[in-house]
Amino acid sequence: MRQQYILPVDSVVAGRIPLVDHARRKLLYNELASLFDLAVHRDSHREVDAIMSLVQRLRPESKTLIDLGCGVGRHAGLLSRCGFNVTGIDISPAMLAVARKRYPACAFLAGDFRSHRLQYQSDIAIIMWTTFNYLGSDDEVDSFFRTVSANLVEDGLLIVDVANYAVKNTATYERHHANVRYSLNLQISKSLYHGHNIGLYRYHIRDLATDNSIDCIDQEIARVYSMEDLTTLAAPTFSVKGAFGDYDLSAFDRSRSPRIIVAYRHNAIK
Ligand SMILES: C[S@@+](CC[C@H](N)C(=O)[O-])C[C@H]1O[C@@H](n2cnc3c(N)ncnc32)[C@H](O)[C@@H]1O
């Protein structure tokens, strides 16, 4: 197993190494994929409740949903249990392997959400939890929206969820989590650098059955997007129907909200 993953930040920020290549190589989406839930420690039910509320408000008749950058399927799996016919798309074979094992009712496809065309058009597309931030340039964002447009019905609903880095911009903290098999101590330090969120993650993982432990260093580099970016880059194919500041669907406030959650309508292409 690789125990360290670090790319030269300046090369990534300058576009010499594409962000998608960074995502492809991260330990968390490869060797550590089976520990993803433990490491990220997210409240998936709360996030799925927010998606369900938006669907009820904006497109209640929807039946099909695509989860772009679905990872281990934590949203896809719960949404399929809510009655949707769900397809998850991801570039990471390791993440997809975990998702397929956990949620056999969903279809999980290997693909790049900047270009992957489905054989049908879905009612809803979601891209959750800062996955959109792996789009490294305006051109890539344009390819993303064109691809989503091809994969969504006219009048379909697109939900984009990113961190609001105007608020969440620098942090150093430590977390400790455990499941029946592993305990994990995680030291995280994050900062902003030339419009990117740069994070360093130090993992100490202990196998509780054998008492063996391992230390790893992983990296996070993600491009920062503002509400203005998310509005102008999506137009005219996608128009904003609502902007929310957290999974409680409170109104987005640039200087306070931890997240930017945008619900878009897919407009007809004339
Ligand atoms: C931060 S994780 C989030 C996963 C999931 N959405 C969640 O909230 O748990 C980002 C995921 O996006 C995937 N990813 C990054 N760039 C991608 C791309 N261009 N196409 C498809 N998947 C991508 C990664 O492999 C990873 O599984």
PDB file of C-alpha atoms and ligand atoms in Angstrom:
ATOM      1  CA  MET A   1       0.000   0.000   0.000  1.00  0.00           C
ATOM      2  CA  ARG A   2       1.158   3.541  -0.761  1.00  0.00           C
ATOM      3  CA  GLN A   3       1.459   5.401   2.536  1.00  0.00           C
ATOM      4  CA  GLN A   4       1.988   8.884   1.202  1.00  0.00           C
ATOM      5  CA  TYR A   5       0.339  10.837  -1.556  1.00  0.00           C
ATOM      6  CA  ILE A   6       1.534  14.378  -2.219  1.00  0.00           C
ATOM      7  CA  LEU A   7       1.563  16.290  -5.515  1.00  0.00           C
ATOM      8  CA  PRO A   8       3.349  19.639  -6.041  1.00  0.00           C
ATOM      9  CA  VAL A   9       0.548  22.098  -5.231  1.00  0.00           C
ATOM     10  CA  ASP A  10       1.803  24.814  -7.599  1.00  0.00           C
ATOM     11  CA  SER A  11       1.689  22.422 -10.582  1.00  0.00           C
ATOM     12  CA  VAL A  12      -1.900  21.492  -9.807  1.00  0.00           C
ATOM     13  CA  VAL A  13      -3.015  25.064  -9.142  1.00  0.00           C
ATOM     14  CA  ALA A  14      -1.366  26.202 -12.416  1.00  0.00           C
ATOM     15  CA  GLY A  15      -3.200  23.446 -14.326  1.00  0.00           C
ATOM     16  CA  ARG A  16      -0.026  21.508 -15.287  1.00  0.00           C
ATOM     17  CA  ILE A  17      -1.441  18.529 -13.376  1.00  0.00           C
ATOM     18  CA  PRO A  18      -5.226  18.286 -13.894  1.00  0.00           C
ATOM     19  CA  LEU A  19      -7.328  18.160 -10.731  1.00  0.00           C
ATOM     20  CA  VAL A  20      -8.989  15.022 -12.022  1.00  0.00           C
ATOM     21  CA  ASP A  21      -5.573  13.297 -12.008  1.00  0.00           C
ATOM     22  CA  HIS A  22      -5.197  14.366  -8.404  1.00  0.00           C
ATOM     23  CA  ALA A  23      -8.627  12.850  -7.589  1.00  0.00           C
ATOM     24  CA  ARG A  24      -7.650   9.663  -9.432  1.00  0.00           C
ATOM     25  CA  ARG A  25      -4.593   9.165  -7.232  1.00  0.00           C
ATOM     26  CA  LYS A  26      -5.800  10.179  -3.771  1.00  0.00           C
ATOM     27  CA  LEU A  27      -5.386   7.495  -1.106  1.00  0.00           C
ATOM     28  CA  LEU A  28      -8.931   8.109   0.165  1.00  0.00           C
ATOM     29  CA  TYR A  29     -10.423   7.133  -3.221  1.00  0.00           C
ATOM     30  CA  ASN A  30      -8.065   4.196  -3.687  1.00  0.00           C
ATOM     31  CA  GLU A  31      -6.335   2.234  -0.912  1.00  0.00           C
ATOM     32  CA  LEU A  32      -8.514   3.834   1.793  1.00  0.00           C
ATOM     33  CA  ALA A  33     -11.848   3.561  -0.081  1.00  0.00           C
ATOM     34  CA  SER A  34     -13.266   0.941   2.293  1.00  0.00           C
ATOM     35  CA  LEU A  35     -12.615   3.364   5.189  1.00  0.00           C
ATOM     36  CA  PHE A  36     -14.215   6.330   3.392  1.00  0.00           C
ATOM     37  CA  ASP A  37     -17.306   6.570   5.638  1.00  0.00           C
ATOM     38  CA  LEU A  38     -15.228   6.282   8.785  1.00  0.00           C
ATOM     39  CA  ALA A  39     -12.793   8.928   7.580  1.00  0.00           C
ATOM     40  CA  VAL A  40     -15.288  11.516   6.355  1.00  0.00           C
ATOM     41  CA  HIS A  41     -17.866  10.920   9.099  1.00  0.00           C
ATOM     42  CA  ARG A  42     -20.761  12.605   7.265  1.00  0.00           C
ATOM     43  CA  ASP A  43     -24.459  12.544   8.198  1.00  0.00           C
ATOM     44  CA  SER A  44     -25.693  10.970   4.944  1.00  0.00           C
ATOM     45  CA  HIS A  45     -29.320  10.793   6.145  1.00  0.00           C
ATOM     46  CA  ARG A  46     -29.414  14.559   6.733  1.00  0.00           C
ATOM     47  CA  GLU A  47     -27.960  15.195   3.272  1.00  0.00           C
ATOM     48  CA  VAL A  48     -30.443  12.824   1.628  1.00  0.00           C
ATOM     49  CA  ASP A  49     -33.333  14.479   3.534  1.00  0.00           C
ATOM     50  CA  ALA A  50     -32.253  17.791   1.972  1.00  0.00           C
ATOM     51  CA  ILE A  51     -32.226  16.232  -1.523  1.00  0.00           C
ATOM     52  CA  MET A  52     -35.670  14.703  -0.934  1.00  0.00           C
ATOM     53  CA  SER A  53     -37.083  18.066   0.238  1.00  0.00           C
ATOM     54  CA  LEU A  54     -35.752  19.793  -2.877  1.00  0.00           C
ATOM     55  CA  VAL A  55     -37.246  17.110  -5.107  1.00  0.00           C
ATOM     56  CA  GLN A  56     -40.621  17.422  -3.344  1.00  0.00           C
ATOM     57  CA  ARG A  57     -40.564  21.199  -3.782  1.00  0.00           C
ATOM     58  CA  LEU A  58     -39.238  21.438  -7.307  1.00  0.00           C
ATOM     59  CA  ARG A  59     -39.876  18.199  -9.220  1.00  0.00           C
ATOM     60  CA  PRO A  60     -42.028  15.775  -7.220  1.00  0.00           C
ATOM     61  CA  GLU A  61     -42.916  13.584 -10.224  1.00  0.00           C
ATOM     62  CA  SER A  62     -39.243  12.512 -10.646  1.00  0.00           C
ATOM     63  CA  LYS A  63     -38.388   8.813 -10.833  1.00  0.00           C
ATOM     64  CA  THR A  64     -34.801   8.578 -12.097  1.00  0.00           C
ATOM     65  CA  LEU A  65     -31.655  10.054 -10.540  1.00  0.00           C
ATOM     66  CA  ILE A  66     -27.962  10.130 -11.421  1.00  0.00           C
ATOM     67  CA  ASP A  67     -25.342  10.661  -8.716  1.00  0.00           C
ATOM     68  CA  LEU A  68     -22.226  12.243 -10.289  1.00  0.00           C
ATOM     69  CA  GLY A  69     -19.011  11.364  -8.450  1.00  0.00           C
ATOM     70  CA  CYS A  70     -21.064   8.953  -6.330  1.00  0.00           C
ATOM     71  CA  GLY A  71     -18.069   7.622  -4.377  1.00  0.00           C
ATOM     72  CA  VAL A  72     -19.055   4.679  -2.150  1.00  0.00           C
ATOM     73  CA  GLY A  73     -22.731   5.388  -2.926  1.00  0.00           C
ATOM     74  CA  ARG A  74     -23.816   6.857   0.395  1.00  0.00           C
ATOM     75  CA  HIS A  75     -26.416   9.130  -1.285  1.00  0.00           C
ATOM     76  CA  ALA A  76     -27.206   6.796  -4.197  1.00  0.00           C
ATOM     77  CA  GLY A  77     -27.937   3.873  -1.873  1.00  0.00           C
ATOM     78  CA  LEU A  78     -30.285   5.808   0.422  1.00  0.00           C
ATOM     79  CA  LEU A  79     -32.035   7.494  -2.513  1.00  0.00           C
ATOM     80  CA  SER A  80     -32.710   4.158  -4.169  1.00  0.00           C
ATOM     81  CA  ARG A  81     -34.351   3.048  -0.918  1.00  0.00           C
ATOM     82  CA  CYS A  82     -36.565   6.173  -1.217  1.00  0.00           C
ATOM     83  CA  GLY A  83     -37.897   4.756  -4.497  1.00  0.00           C
ATOM     84  CA  PHE A  84     -35.681   6.335  -7.167  1.00  0.00           C
ATOM     85  CA  ASN A  85     -34.122   4.389  -9.982  1.00  0.00           C
ATOM     86  CA  VAL A  86     -30.502   5.423  -9.310  1.00  0.00           C
ATOM     87  CA  THR A  87     -27.335   5.378 -11.403  1.00  0.00           C
ATOM     88  CA  GLY A  88     -24.027   6.375  -9.804  1.00  0.00           C
ATOM     89  CA  ILE A  89     -21.012   7.457 -11.881  1.00  0.00           C
ATOM     90  CA  ASP A  90     -17.440   7.660 -10.605  1.00  0.00           C
ATOM     91  CA  ILE A  91     -13.882   7.467 -11.934  1.00  0.00           C
ATOM     92  CA  SER A  92     -12.543   5.456  -9.011  1.00  0.00           C
ATOM     93  CA  PRO A  93     -12.721   1.644  -9.386  1.00  0.00           C
ATOM     94  CA  ALA A  94     -12.047   1.229  -5.651  1.00  0.00           C
ATOM     95  CA  MET A  95     -14.940   3.516  -4.639  1.00  0.00           C
ATOM     96  CA  LEU A  96     -17.259   1.811  -7.147  1.00  0.00           C
ATOM     97  CA  ALA A  97     -16.332  -1.632  -5.801  1.00  0.00           C
ATOM     98  CA  VAL A  98     -17.420  -0.575  -2.292  1.00  0.00           C
ATOM     99  CA  ALA A  99     -20.635   1.015  -3.653  1.00  0.00           C
ATOM    100  CA  ARG A 100     -21.625  -2.074  -5.687  1.00  0.00           C
ATOM    101  CA  LYS A 101     -21.122  -4.380  -2.735  1.00  0.00           C
ATOM    102  CA  ARG A 102     -23.160  -2.165  -0.400  1.00  0.00           C
ATOM    103  CA  TYR A 103     -26.028  -1.166  -2.680  1.00  0.00           C
ATOM    104  CA  PRO A 104     -26.760  -3.883  -5.262  1.00  0.00           C
ATOM    105  CA  ALA A 105     -30.094  -2.198  -6.179  1.00  0.00           C
ATOM    106  CA  CYS A 106     -28.259   0.731  -7.845  1.00  0.00           C
ATOM    107  CA  ALA A 107     -26.349   0.751 -11.124  1.00  0.00           C
ATOM    108  CA  PHE A 108     -22.792   2.003 -10.614  1.00  0.00           C
ATOM    109  CA  LEU A 109     -20.864   2.939 -13.756  1.00  0.00           C
ATOM    110  CA  ALA A 110     -17.211   3.784 -14.263  1.00  0.00           C
ATOM    111  CA  GLY A 111     -17.070   7.147 -16.006  1.00  0.00           C
ATOM    112  CA  ASP A 112     -15.945  10.748 -15.974  1.00  0.00           C
ATOM    113  CA  PHE A 113     -18.751  13.186 -15.211  1.00  0.00           C
ATOM    114  CA  ARG A 114     -17.252  15.732 -17.612  1.00  0.00           C
ATOM    115  CA  SER A 115     -17.952  13.488 -20.590  1.00  0.00           C
ATOM    116  CA  HIS A 116     -19.904  10.333 -19.714  1.00  0.00           C
ATOM    117  CA  ARG A 117     -23.116  10.032 -21.771  1.00  0.00           C
ATOM    118  CA  LEU A 118     -25.860   7.764 -20.475  1.00  0.00           C
ATOM    119  CA  GLN A 119     -28.229   5.752 -22.642  1.00  0.00           C
ATOM    120  CA  TYR A 120     -31.230   7.517 -21.129  1.00  0.00           C
ATOM    121  CA  GLN A 121     -32.123  10.957 -19.774  1.00  0.00           C
ATOM    122  CA  SER A 122     -32.652  11.203 -16.043  1.00  0.00           C
ATOM    123  CA  ASP A 123     -35.139  13.397 -14.128  1.00  0.00           C
ATOM    124  CA  ILE A 124     -32.579  14.448 -11.519  1.00  0.00           C
ATOM    125  CA  ALA A 125     -28.780  14.782 -11.293  1.00  0.00           C
ATOM    126  CA  ILE A 126     -26.888  15.420  -8.056  1.00  0.00           C
ATOM    127  CA  ILE A 127     -23.219  16.177  -7.399  1.00  0.00           C
ATOM    128  CA  MET A 128     -22.670  16.135  -3.674  1.00  0.00           C
ATOM    129  CA  TRP A 129     -20.152  17.242  -1.123  1.00  0.00           C
ATOM    130  CA  THR A 130     -17.503  19.234  -2.908  1.00  0.00           C
ATOM    131  CA  THR A 131     -17.104  16.782  -5.785  1.00  0.00           C
ATOM    132  CA  PHE A 132     -17.828  19.652  -8.232  1.00  0.00           C
ATOM    133  CA  ASN A 133     -14.606  21.273  -6.944  1.00  0.00           C
ATOM    134  CA  TYR A 134     -12.538  18.693  -8.874  1.00  0.00           C
ATOM    135  CA  LEU A 135     -13.480  20.616 -12.025  1.00  0.00           C
ATOM    136  CA  GLY A 136     -10.204  22.457 -12.487  1.00  0.00           C
ATOM    137  CA  SER A 137     -11.070  25.166 -15.056  1.00  0.00           C
ATOM    138  CA  ASP A 138     -13.983  27.037 -16.611  1.00  0.00           C
ATOM    139  CA  ASP A 139     -13.618  24.825 -19.707  1.00  0.00           C
ATOM    140  CA  GLU A 140     -14.061  21.713 -17.592  1.00  0.00           C
ATOM    141  CA  VAL A 141     -17.099  23.262 -15.913  1.00  0.00           C
ATOM    142  CA  ASP A 142     -18.510  23.948 -19.377  1.00  0.00           C
ATOM    143  CA  SER A 143     -17.947  20.297 -20.404  1.00  0.00           C
ATOM    144  CA  PHE A 144     -19.594  19.192 -17.165  1.00  0.00           C
ATOM    145  CA  PHE A 145     -22.750  21.268 -17.743  1.00  0.00           C
ATOM    146  CA  ARG A 146     -22.956  20.174 -21.411  1.00  0.00           C
ATOM    147  CA  THR A 147     -22.717  16.528 -20.353  1.00  0.00           C
ATOM    148  CA  VAL A 148     -25.317  16.927 -17.606  1.00  0.00           C
ATOM    149  CA  SER A 149     -27.565  18.682 -20.129  1.00  0.00           C
ATOM    150  CA  ALA A 150     -27.324  15.657 -22.465  1.00  0.00           C
ATOM    151  CA  ASN A 151     -28.091  13.274 -19.586  1.00  0.00           C
ATOM    152  CA  LEU A 152     -31.074  15.183 -18.097  1.00  0.00           C
ATOM    153  CA  VAL A 153     -34.618  15.563 -19.360  1.00  0.00           C
ATOM    154  CA  GLU A 154     -35.755  19.067 -20.269  1.00  0.00           C
ATOM    155  CA  ASP A 155     -37.069  20.664 -17.078  1.00  0.00           C
ATOM    156  CA  GLY A 156     -34.955  18.204 -15.046  1.00  0.00           C
ATOM    157  CA  LEU A 157     -33.485  19.126 -11.651  1.00  0.00           C
ATOM    158  CA  LEU A 158     -29.736  19.461 -11.005  1.00  0.00           C
ATOM    159  CA  ILE A 159     -28.447  19.804  -7.429  1.00  0.00           C
ATOM    160  CA  VAL A 160     -24.856  21.020  -6.890  1.00  0.00           C
ATOM    161  CA  ASP A 161     -23.485  20.971  -3.341  1.00  0.00           C
ATOM    162  CA  VAL A 162     -20.114  22.604  -2.530  1.00  0.00           C
ATOM    163  CA  ALA A 163     -18.423  24.007   0.579  1.00  0.00           C
ATOM    164  CA  ASN A 164     -18.636  27.785   0.978  1.00  0.00           C
ATOM    165  CA  TYR A 165     -14.933  28.559   1.248  1.00  0.00           C
ATOM    166  CA  ALA A 166     -15.718  32.238   1.944  1.00  0.00           C
ATOM    167  CA  VAL A 167     -16.488  30.898   5.457  1.00  0.00           C
ATOM    168  CA  LYS A 168     -14.717  27.540   5.715  1.00  0.00           C
ATOM    169  CA  ASN A 169     -11.260  28.636   4.570  1.00  0.00           C
ATOM    170  CA  THR A 170      -8.614  27.729   7.160  1.00  0.00           C
ATOM    171  CA  ALA A 171      -8.683  25.025   9.781  1.00  0.00           C
ATOM    172  CA  THR A 172      -6.486  22.631  11.718  1.00  0.00           C
ATOM    173  CA  TYR A 173      -8.243  19.941  13.674  1.00  0.00           C
ATOM    174  CA  GLU A 174      -8.120  16.331  14.755  1.00  0.00           C
ATOM    175  CA  ARG A 175     -10.813  13.635  14.690  1.00  0.00           C
ATOM    176  CA  HIS A 176     -11.016  10.180  16.138  1.00  0.00           C
ATOM    177  CA  HIS A 177     -13.481   7.578  14.856  1.00  0.00           C
ATOM    178  CA  ALA A 178     -13.799   3.825  15.153  1.00  0.00           C
ATOM    179  CA  ASN A 179     -15.927   0.986  13.819  1.00  0.00           C
ATOM    180  CA  VAL A 180     -15.942  -2.671  14.832  1.00  0.00           C
ATOM    181  CA  ARG A 181     -12.712  -3.344  12.928  1.00  0.00           C
ATOM    182  CA  TYR A 182     -10.640  -0.141  12.772  1.00  0.00           C
ATOM    183  CA  SER A 183      -9.852   2.906  14.846  1.00  0.00           C
ATOM    184  CA  LEU A 184      -8.771   5.979  12.957  1.00  0.00           C
ATOM    185  CA  ASN A 185      -7.077   9.127  14.165  1.00  0.00           C
ATOM    186  CA  LEU A 186      -7.089  11.898  11.574  1.00  0.00           C
ATOM    187  CA  GLN A 187      -5.213  15.208  11.706  1.00  0.00           C
ATOM    188  CA  ILE A 188      -6.404  17.698   9.113  1.00  0.00           C
ATOM    189  CA  SER A 189      -5.025  21.064   8.128  1.00  0.00           C
ATOM    190  CA  LYS A 190      -6.640  23.176   5.417  1.00  0.00           C
ATOM    191  CA  SER A 191      -5.907  26.545   3.875  1.00  0.00           C
ATOM    192  CA  LEU A 192      -6.740  28.579   0.793  1.00  0.00           C
ATOM    193  CA  TYR A 193      -4.102  29.112  -1.896  1.00  0.00           C
ATOM    194  CA  HIS A 194      -4.697  30.867  -5.233  1.00  0.00           C
ATOM    195  CA  GLY A 195      -8.396  30.026  -5.407  1.00  0.00           C
ATOM    196  CA  HIS A 196      -7.907  26.448  -4.238  1.00  0.00           C
ATOM    197  CA  ASN A 197      -8.580  24.640  -0.987  1.00  0.00           C
ATOM    198  CA  ILE A 198      -5.412  22.784   0.025  1.00  0.00           C
ATOM    199  CA  GLY A 199      -5.684  20.077   2.676  1.00  0.00           C
ATOM    200  CA  LEU A 200      -3.214  17.718   4.315  1.00  0.00           C
ATOM    201  CA  TYR A 201      -4.625  14.615   6.003  1.00  0.00           C
ATOM    202  CA  ARG A 202      -2.545  12.483   8.377  1.00  0.00           C
ATOM    203  CA  TYR A 203      -4.138   9.112   9.125  1.00  0.00           C
ATOM    204  CA  HIS A 204      -3.238   6.765  11.940  1.00  0.00           C
ATOM    205  CA  ILE A 205      -5.234   3.577  11.346  1.00  0.00           C
ATOM    206  CA  ARG A 206      -5.264   0.672  13.781  1.00  0.00           C
ATOM    207  CA  ASP A 207      -6.696  -2.748  13.006  1.00  0.00           C
ATOM    208  CA  LEU A 208      -8.491  -3.665  16.229  1.00  0.00           C
ATOM    209  CA  ALA A 209      -8.409  -7.396  15.429  1.00  0.00           C
ATOM    210  CA  THR A 210      -4.640  -7.668  14.921  1.00  0.00           C
ATOM    211  CA  ASP A 211      -3.444  -4.498  16.695  1.00  0.00           C
ATOM    212  CA  ASN A 212      -1.385  -3.640  13.594  1.00  0.00           C
ATOM    213  CA  SER A 213      -1.325   0.032  12.709  1.00  0.00           C
ATOM    214  CA  ILE A 214      -0.356   2.156   9.746  1.00  0.00           C
ATOM    215  CA  ASP A 215       0.306   5.874   9.172  1.00  0.00           C
ATOM    216  CA  CYS A 216      -0.566   7.557   5.872  1.00  0.00           C
ATOM    217  CA  ILE A 217      -0.476  11.068   4.473  1.00  0.00           C
ATOM    218  CA  ASP A 218      -3.074  12.117   1.931  1.00  0.00           C
ATOM    219  CA  GLN A 219      -3.681  15.384   0.116  1.00  0.00           C
ATOM    220  CA  GLU A 220      -6.716  17.357  -0.990  1.00  0.00           C
ATOM    221  CA  ILE A 221      -6.689  20.049  -3.683  1.00  0.00           C
ATOM    222  CA  ALA A 222     -10.026  21.482  -4.758  1.00  0.00           C
ATOM    223  CA  ARG A 223     -10.931  24.568  -6.784  1.00  0.00           C
ATOM    224  CA  VAL A 224     -13.048  27.151  -4.972  1.00  0.00           C
ATOM    225  CA  TYR A 225     -16.409  28.155  -6.499  1.00  0.00           C
ATOM    226  CA  SER A 226     -18.628  31.046  -5.377  1.00  0.00           C
ATOM    227  CA  MET A 227     -22.390  31.415  -5.767  1.00  0.00           C
ATOM    228  CA  GLU A 228     -21.703  33.893  -8.599  1.00  0.00           C
ATOM    229  CA  ASP A 229     -19.528  31.292 -10.394  1.00  0.00           C
ATOM    230  CA  LEU A 230     -22.206  28.652  -9.992  1.00  0.00           C
ATOM    231  CA  THR A 231     -24.804  31.006 -11.461  1.00  0.00           C
ATOM    232  CA  THR A 232     -22.883  32.398 -14.431  1.00  0.00           C
ATOM    233  CA  LEU A 233     -21.020  29.216 -15.464  1.00  0.00           C
ATOM    234  CA  ALA A 234     -24.274  27.227 -15.608  1.00  0.00           C
ATOM    235  CA  ALA A 235     -26.244  29.791 -17.659  1.00  0.00           C
ATOM    236  CA  PRO A 236     -28.135  29.699 -19.946  1.00  0.00           C
ATOM    237  CA  THR A 237     -28.680  25.918 -19.966  1.00  0.00           C
ATOM    238  CA  PHE A 238     -29.285  25.765 -16.227  1.00  0.00           C
ATOM    239  CA  SER A 239     -31.110  28.461 -14.260  1.00  0.00           C
ATOM    240  CA  VAL A 240     -31.020  28.761 -10.484  1.00  0.00           C
ATOM    241  CA  LYS A 241     -34.302  27.848  -8.773  1.00  0.00           C
ATOM    242  CA  GLY A 242     -32.940  28.086  -5.227  1.00  0.00           C
ATOM    243  CA  ALA A 243     -29.695  28.624  -3.315  1.00  0.00           C
ATOM    244  CA  PHE A 244     -29.301  27.205   0.181  1.00  0.00           C
ATOM    245  CA  GLY A 245     -26.648  27.552   2.851  1.00  0.00           C
ATOM    246  CA  ASP A 246     -26.797  24.142   4.485  1.00  0.00           C
ATOM    247  CA  TYR A 247     -28.632  20.811   4.482  1.00  0.00           C
ATOM    248  CA  ASP A 248     -31.428  22.406   6.574  1.00  0.00           C
ATOM    249  CA  LEU A 249     -32.156  24.361   3.356  1.00  0.00           C
ATOM    250  CA  SER A 250     -31.784  27.747   5.053  1.00  0.00           C
ATOM    251  CA  ALA A 251     -31.308  30.602   2.567  1.00  0.00           C
ATOM    252  CA  PHE A 252     -27.722  30.988   1.308  1.00  0.00           C
ATOM    253  CA  ASP A 253     -25.779  33.766   3.054  1.00  0.00           C
ATOM    254  CA  ARG A 254     -22.323  34.382   1.544  1.00  0.00           C
ATOM    255  CA  SER A 255     -20.669  35.425   4.812  1.00  0.00           C
ATOM    256  CA  ARG A 256     -22.245  32.816   7.119  1.00  0.00           C
ATOM    257  CA  SER A 257     -23.400  29.677   5.325  1.00  0.00           C
ATOM    258  CA  PRO A 258     -21.113  26.636   5.552  1.00  0.00           C
ATOM    259  CA  ARG A 259     -22.289  25.331   2.158  1.00  0.00           C
ATOM    260  CA  ILE A 260     -23.569  26.461  -1.223  1.00  0.00           C
ATOM    261  CA  ILE A 261     -26.336  24.132  -2.368  1.00  0.00           C
ATOM    262  CA  VAL A 262     -27.808  25.161  -5.713  1.00  0.00           C
ATOM    263  CA  ALA A 263     -30.953  23.696  -7.269  1.00  0.00           C
ATOM    264  CA  TYR A 264     -31.115  24.322 -11.034  1.00  0.00           C
ATOM    265  CA  ARG A 265     -33.753  23.831 -13.686  1.00  0.00           C
ATOM    266  CA  HIS A 266     -32.544  22.325 -16.963  1.00  0.00           C
ATOM    267  CA  ASN A 267     -33.779  24.645 -19.701  1.00  0.00           C
ATOM    268  CA  ALA A 268     -34.703  23.705 -23.240  1.00  0.00           C
ATOM    269  CA  ILE A 269     -31.834  24.180 -25.675  1.00  0.00           C
ATOM    270  CA  LYS A 270     -33.124  26.347 -28.520  1.00  0.00           C
TER     271      LYS A 270
HETATM  272  C1  LIG B   1     -15.395  14.011  -2.215  1.00  0.00           C
HETATM  273  S1  LIG B   1     -15.743  12.419  -2.936  1.00  0.00           S
HETATM  274  C2  LIG B   1     -17.495  12.474  -2.753  1.00  0.00           C
HETATM  275  C3  LIG B   1     -18.205  11.201  -3.060  1.00  0.00           C
HETATM  276  C4  LIG B   1     -19.723  11.272  -2.844  1.00  0.00           C
HETATM  277  N1  LIG B   1     -20.347  12.260  -3.714  1.00  0.00           N
HETATM  278  C5  LIG B   1     -20.016  11.587  -1.390  1.00  0.00           C
HETATM  279  O1  LIG B   1     -20.506  12.689  -1.103  1.00  0.00           O
HETATM  280  O2  LIG B   1     -19.747  10.722  -0.547  1.00  0.00           O
HETATM  281  C6  LIG B   1     -15.452  12.797  -4.664  1.00  0.00           C
HETATM  282  C7  LIG B   1     -15.704  11.643  -5.626  1.00  0.00           C
HETATM  283  O3  LIG B   1     -15.697  12.174  -6.965  1.00  0.00           O
HETATM  284  C8  LIG B   1     -14.997  11.272  -7.812  1.00  0.00           C
HETATM  285  N2  LIG B   1     -14.559  12.053  -8.978  1.00  0.00           N
HETATM  286  C9  LIG B   1     -13.672  13.075  -9.010  1.00  0.00           C
HETATM  287  N3  LIG B   1     -13.567  13.568 -10.255  1.00  0.00           N
HETATM  288  C10 LIG B   1     -14.422  12.845 -11.037  1.00  0.00           C
HETATM  289  C11 LIG B   1     -14.774  12.871 -12.414  1.00  0.00           C
HETATM  290  N4  LIG B   1     -14.220  13.762 -13.268  1.00  0.00           N
HETATM  291  N5  LIG B   1     -15.707  11.992 -12.867  1.00  0.00           N
HETATM  292  C12 LIG B   1     -16.259  11.077 -12.034  1.00  0.00           C
HETATM  293  N6  LIG B   1     -15.961  11.000 -10.710  1.00  0.00           N
HETATM  294  C13 LIG B   1     -15.054  11.876 -10.216  1.00  0.00           C
HETATM  295  C14 LIG B   1     -13.911  10.693  -6.927  1.00  0.00           C
HETATM  296  O4  LIG B   1     -13.419   9.468  -7.438  1.00  0.00           O
HETATM  297  C15 LIG B   1     -14.641  10.555  -5.584  1.00  0.00           C
HETATM  298  O5  LIG B   1     -15.266   9.298  -5.467  1.00  0.00           O
END
